PDB file of C-alpha atoms in Angstrom:
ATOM      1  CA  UNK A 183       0.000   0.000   0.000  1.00 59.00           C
ATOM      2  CA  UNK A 184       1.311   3.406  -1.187  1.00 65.00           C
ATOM      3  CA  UNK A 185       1.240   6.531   1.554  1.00 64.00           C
ATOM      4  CA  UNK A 186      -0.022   9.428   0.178  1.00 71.00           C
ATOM      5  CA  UNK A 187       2.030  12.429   0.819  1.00 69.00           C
ATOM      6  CA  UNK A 188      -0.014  14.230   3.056  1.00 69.00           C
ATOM      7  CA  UNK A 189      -0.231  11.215   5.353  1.00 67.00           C
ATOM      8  CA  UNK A 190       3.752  10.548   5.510  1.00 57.00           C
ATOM      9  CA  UNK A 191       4.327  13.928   6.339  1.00 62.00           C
ATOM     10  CA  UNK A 192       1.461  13.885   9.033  1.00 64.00           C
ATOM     11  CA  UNK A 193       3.475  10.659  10.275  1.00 62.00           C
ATOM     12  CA  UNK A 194       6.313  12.570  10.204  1.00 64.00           C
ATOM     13  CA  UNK A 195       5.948  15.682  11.705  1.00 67.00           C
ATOM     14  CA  UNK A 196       5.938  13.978  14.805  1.00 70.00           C
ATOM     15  CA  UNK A 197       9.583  12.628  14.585  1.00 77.00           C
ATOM     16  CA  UNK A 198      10.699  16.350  13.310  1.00 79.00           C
ATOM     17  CA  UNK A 199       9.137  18.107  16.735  1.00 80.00           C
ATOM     18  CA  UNK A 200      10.709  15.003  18.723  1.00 87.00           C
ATOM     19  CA  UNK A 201      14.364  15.626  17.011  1.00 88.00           C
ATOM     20  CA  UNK A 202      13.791  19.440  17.253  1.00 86.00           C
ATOM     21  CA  UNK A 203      13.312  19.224  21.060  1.00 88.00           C
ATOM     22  CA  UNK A 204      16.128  16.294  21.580  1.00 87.00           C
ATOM     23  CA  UNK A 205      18.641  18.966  19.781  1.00 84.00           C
ATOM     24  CA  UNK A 206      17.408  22.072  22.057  1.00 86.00           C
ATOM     25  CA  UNK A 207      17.640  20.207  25.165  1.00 88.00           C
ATOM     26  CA  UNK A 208      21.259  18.809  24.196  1.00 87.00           C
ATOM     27  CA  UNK A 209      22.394  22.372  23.053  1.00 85.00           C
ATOM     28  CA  UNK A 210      20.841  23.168  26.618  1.00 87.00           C
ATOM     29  CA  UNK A 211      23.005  20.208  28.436  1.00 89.00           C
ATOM     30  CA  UNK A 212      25.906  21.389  26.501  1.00 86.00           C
ATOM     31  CA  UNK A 213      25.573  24.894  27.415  1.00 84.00           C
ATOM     32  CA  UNK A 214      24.945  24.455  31.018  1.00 90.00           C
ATOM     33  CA  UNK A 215      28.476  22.141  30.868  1.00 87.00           C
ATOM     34  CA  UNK A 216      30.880  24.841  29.283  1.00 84.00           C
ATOM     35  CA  UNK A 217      29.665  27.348  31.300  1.00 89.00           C
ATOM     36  CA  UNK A 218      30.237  25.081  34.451  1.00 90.00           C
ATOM     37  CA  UNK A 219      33.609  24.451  32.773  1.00 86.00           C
ATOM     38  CA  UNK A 220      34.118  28.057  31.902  1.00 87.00           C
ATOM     39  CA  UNK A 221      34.143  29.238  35.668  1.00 90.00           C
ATOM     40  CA  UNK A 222      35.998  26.340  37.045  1.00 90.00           C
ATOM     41  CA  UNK A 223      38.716  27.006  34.571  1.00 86.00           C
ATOM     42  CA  UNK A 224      38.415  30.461  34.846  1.00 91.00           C
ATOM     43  CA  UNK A 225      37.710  31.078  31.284  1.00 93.00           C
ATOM     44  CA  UNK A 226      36.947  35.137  30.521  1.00 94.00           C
ATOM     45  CA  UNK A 227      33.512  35.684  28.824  1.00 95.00           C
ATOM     46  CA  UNK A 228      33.445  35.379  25.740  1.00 95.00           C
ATOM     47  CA  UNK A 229      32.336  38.397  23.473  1.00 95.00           C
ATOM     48  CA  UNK A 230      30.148  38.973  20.376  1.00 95.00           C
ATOM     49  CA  UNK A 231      26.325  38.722  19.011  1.00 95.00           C
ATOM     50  CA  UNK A 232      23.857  37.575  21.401  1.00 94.00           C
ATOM     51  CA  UNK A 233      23.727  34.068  19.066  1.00 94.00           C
ATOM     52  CA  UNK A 234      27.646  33.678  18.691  1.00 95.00           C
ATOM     53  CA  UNK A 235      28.238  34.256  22.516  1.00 95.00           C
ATOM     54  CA  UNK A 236      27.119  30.700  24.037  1.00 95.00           C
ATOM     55  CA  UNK A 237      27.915  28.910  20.539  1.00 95.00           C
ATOM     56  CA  UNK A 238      31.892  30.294  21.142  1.00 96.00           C
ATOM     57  CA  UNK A 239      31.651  28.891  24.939  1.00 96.00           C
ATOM     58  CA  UNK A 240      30.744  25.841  23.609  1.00 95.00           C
ATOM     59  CA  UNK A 241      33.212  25.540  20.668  1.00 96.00           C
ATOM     60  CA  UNK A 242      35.545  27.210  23.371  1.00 96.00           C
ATOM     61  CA  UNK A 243      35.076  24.143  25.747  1.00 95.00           C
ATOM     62  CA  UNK A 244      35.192  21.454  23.676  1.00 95.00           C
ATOM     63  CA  UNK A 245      38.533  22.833  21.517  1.00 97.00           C
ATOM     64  CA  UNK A 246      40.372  23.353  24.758  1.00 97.00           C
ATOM     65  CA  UNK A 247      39.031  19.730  26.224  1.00 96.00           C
ATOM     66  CA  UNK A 248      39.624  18.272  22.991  1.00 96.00           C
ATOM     67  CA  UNK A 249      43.502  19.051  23.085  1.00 97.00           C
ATOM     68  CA  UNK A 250      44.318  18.598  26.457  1.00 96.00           C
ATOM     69  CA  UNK A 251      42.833  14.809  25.875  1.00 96.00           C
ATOM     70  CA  UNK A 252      44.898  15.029  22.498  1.00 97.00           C
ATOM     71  CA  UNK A 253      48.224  16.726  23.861  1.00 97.00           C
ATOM     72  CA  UNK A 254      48.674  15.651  27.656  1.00 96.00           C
ATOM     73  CA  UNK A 255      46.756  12.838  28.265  1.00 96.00           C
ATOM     74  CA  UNK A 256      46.861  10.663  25.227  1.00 97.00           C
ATOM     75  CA  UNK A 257      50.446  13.307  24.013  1.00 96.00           C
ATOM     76  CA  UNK A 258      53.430  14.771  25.142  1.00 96.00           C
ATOM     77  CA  UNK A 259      52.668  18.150  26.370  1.00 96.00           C
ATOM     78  CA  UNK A 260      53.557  18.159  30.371  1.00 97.00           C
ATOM     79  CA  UNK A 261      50.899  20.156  32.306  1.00 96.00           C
ATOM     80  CA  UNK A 262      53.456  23.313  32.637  1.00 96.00           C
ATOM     81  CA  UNK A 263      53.037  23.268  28.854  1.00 96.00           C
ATOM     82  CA  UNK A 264      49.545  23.314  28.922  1.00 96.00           C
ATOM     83  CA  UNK A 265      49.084  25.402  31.664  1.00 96.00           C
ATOM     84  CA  UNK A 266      50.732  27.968  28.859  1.00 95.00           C
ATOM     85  CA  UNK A 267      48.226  26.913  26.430  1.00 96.00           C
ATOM     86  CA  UNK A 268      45.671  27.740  28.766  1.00 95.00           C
ATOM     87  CA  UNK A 269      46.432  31.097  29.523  1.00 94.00           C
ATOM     88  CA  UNK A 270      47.225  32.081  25.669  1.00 95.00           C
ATOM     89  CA  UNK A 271      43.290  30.645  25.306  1.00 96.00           C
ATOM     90  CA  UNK A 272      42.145  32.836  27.819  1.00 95.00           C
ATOM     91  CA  UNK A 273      43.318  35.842  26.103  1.00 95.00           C
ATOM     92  CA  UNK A 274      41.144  35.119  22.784  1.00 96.00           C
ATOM     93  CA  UNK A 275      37.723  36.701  23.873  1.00 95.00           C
ATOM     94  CA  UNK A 276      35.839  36.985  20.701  1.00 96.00           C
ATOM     95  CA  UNK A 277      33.319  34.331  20.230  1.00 96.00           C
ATOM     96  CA  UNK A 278      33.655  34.536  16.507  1.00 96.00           C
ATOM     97  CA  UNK A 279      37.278  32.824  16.818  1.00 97.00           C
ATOM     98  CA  UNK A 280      36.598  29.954  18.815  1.00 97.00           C
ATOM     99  CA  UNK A 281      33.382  28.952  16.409  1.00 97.00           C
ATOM    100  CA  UNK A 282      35.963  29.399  13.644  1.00 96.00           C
ATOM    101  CA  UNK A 283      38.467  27.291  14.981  1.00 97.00           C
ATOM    102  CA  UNK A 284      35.775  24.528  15.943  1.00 96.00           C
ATOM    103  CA  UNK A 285      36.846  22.186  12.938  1.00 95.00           C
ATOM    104  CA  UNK A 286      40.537  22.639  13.873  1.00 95.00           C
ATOM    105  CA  UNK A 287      42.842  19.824  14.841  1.00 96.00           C
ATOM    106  CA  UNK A 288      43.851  19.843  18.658  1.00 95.00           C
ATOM    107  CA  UNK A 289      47.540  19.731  17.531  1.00 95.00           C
ATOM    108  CA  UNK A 290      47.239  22.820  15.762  1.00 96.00           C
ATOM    109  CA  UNK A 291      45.834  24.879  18.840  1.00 95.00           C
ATOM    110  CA  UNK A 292      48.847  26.159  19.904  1.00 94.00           C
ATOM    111  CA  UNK A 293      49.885  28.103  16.143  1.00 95.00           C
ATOM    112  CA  UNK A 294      46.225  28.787  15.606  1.00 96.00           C
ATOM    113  CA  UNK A 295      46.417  30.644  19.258  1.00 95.00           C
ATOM    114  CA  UNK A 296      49.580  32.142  18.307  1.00 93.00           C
ATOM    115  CA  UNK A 297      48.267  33.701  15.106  1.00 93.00           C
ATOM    116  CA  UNK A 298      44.946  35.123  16.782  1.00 91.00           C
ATOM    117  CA  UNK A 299      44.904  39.063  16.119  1.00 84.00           C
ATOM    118  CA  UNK A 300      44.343  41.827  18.234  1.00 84.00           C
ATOM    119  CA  UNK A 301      40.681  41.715  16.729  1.00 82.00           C
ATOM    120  CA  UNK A 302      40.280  38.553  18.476  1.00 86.00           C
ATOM    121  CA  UNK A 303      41.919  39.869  22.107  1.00 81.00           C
ATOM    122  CA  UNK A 304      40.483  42.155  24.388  1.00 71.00           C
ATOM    123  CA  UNK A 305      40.422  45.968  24.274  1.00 61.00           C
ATOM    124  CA  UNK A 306      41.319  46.774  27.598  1.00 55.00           C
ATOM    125  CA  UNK A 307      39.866  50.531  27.751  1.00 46.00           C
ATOM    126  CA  UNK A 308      41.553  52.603  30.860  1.00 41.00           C
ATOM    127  CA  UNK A 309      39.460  55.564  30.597  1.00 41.00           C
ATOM    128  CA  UNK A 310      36.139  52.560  31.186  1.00 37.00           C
TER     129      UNK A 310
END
């Protein structure tokens, strides 16, 4: 027996509101954990559009876990190296960066945080 369109997508829109609210309350999970991991590791807030903002602390959290998985525990980086890392990635504040880098491999943090502009740092303002 064939389904006629309007009844497969009947059938289906329930599976589309089910995914829809699986993915919102994973992004919610997700955000709730990088923020948790953003204050224990003292990570500054992050800066940009009200959309890019929690997207970069979540990019932000799981580049930074990513590597230290990739370069101390599973590499060769001792934790004084990292500990280096970890303050040069405190420095990049724009939430723009860290989405952009989201794709990058964990080996390449440490040139890709090297190369980050002034665009991408703080402005510290004294006259704020």
């Amino acid at each position: 027996m064939q389904t006629s369109t309007d009844c497969w997508h009947a059938s289906n829109e329930g599976d589309e509101q089910d995914k829809a609210a699986w993915l919102k309350a994973k992004r919610a999970e997700e955000q709730t954990a990088s923020e948790a991991w953003s204050e224990q590791y003292r990570m500054p807030p992050l800066e940009g559009t009200e959309r890019a903002v929690p997207w970069g602390v979540r990019c932000r959290h799981q580049i930074l876990t990513n590597a230290y998985t990739a370069l101390v525990t599973e590499g060769t980086t001792s934790e004084a190296e990292w500990a280096e890392i970890e303050e040069n990635a405190r420095t990049v504040t724009r939430a723009g960066w860290w989405i952009d880098q989201r794709s990058a491999e964990p080996e390449d943090l440490t040139e890709l945080l090297r190369a980050a502009t002034g665009a991408d740092r703080p402005t510290e303002n004294p006259f704020f």
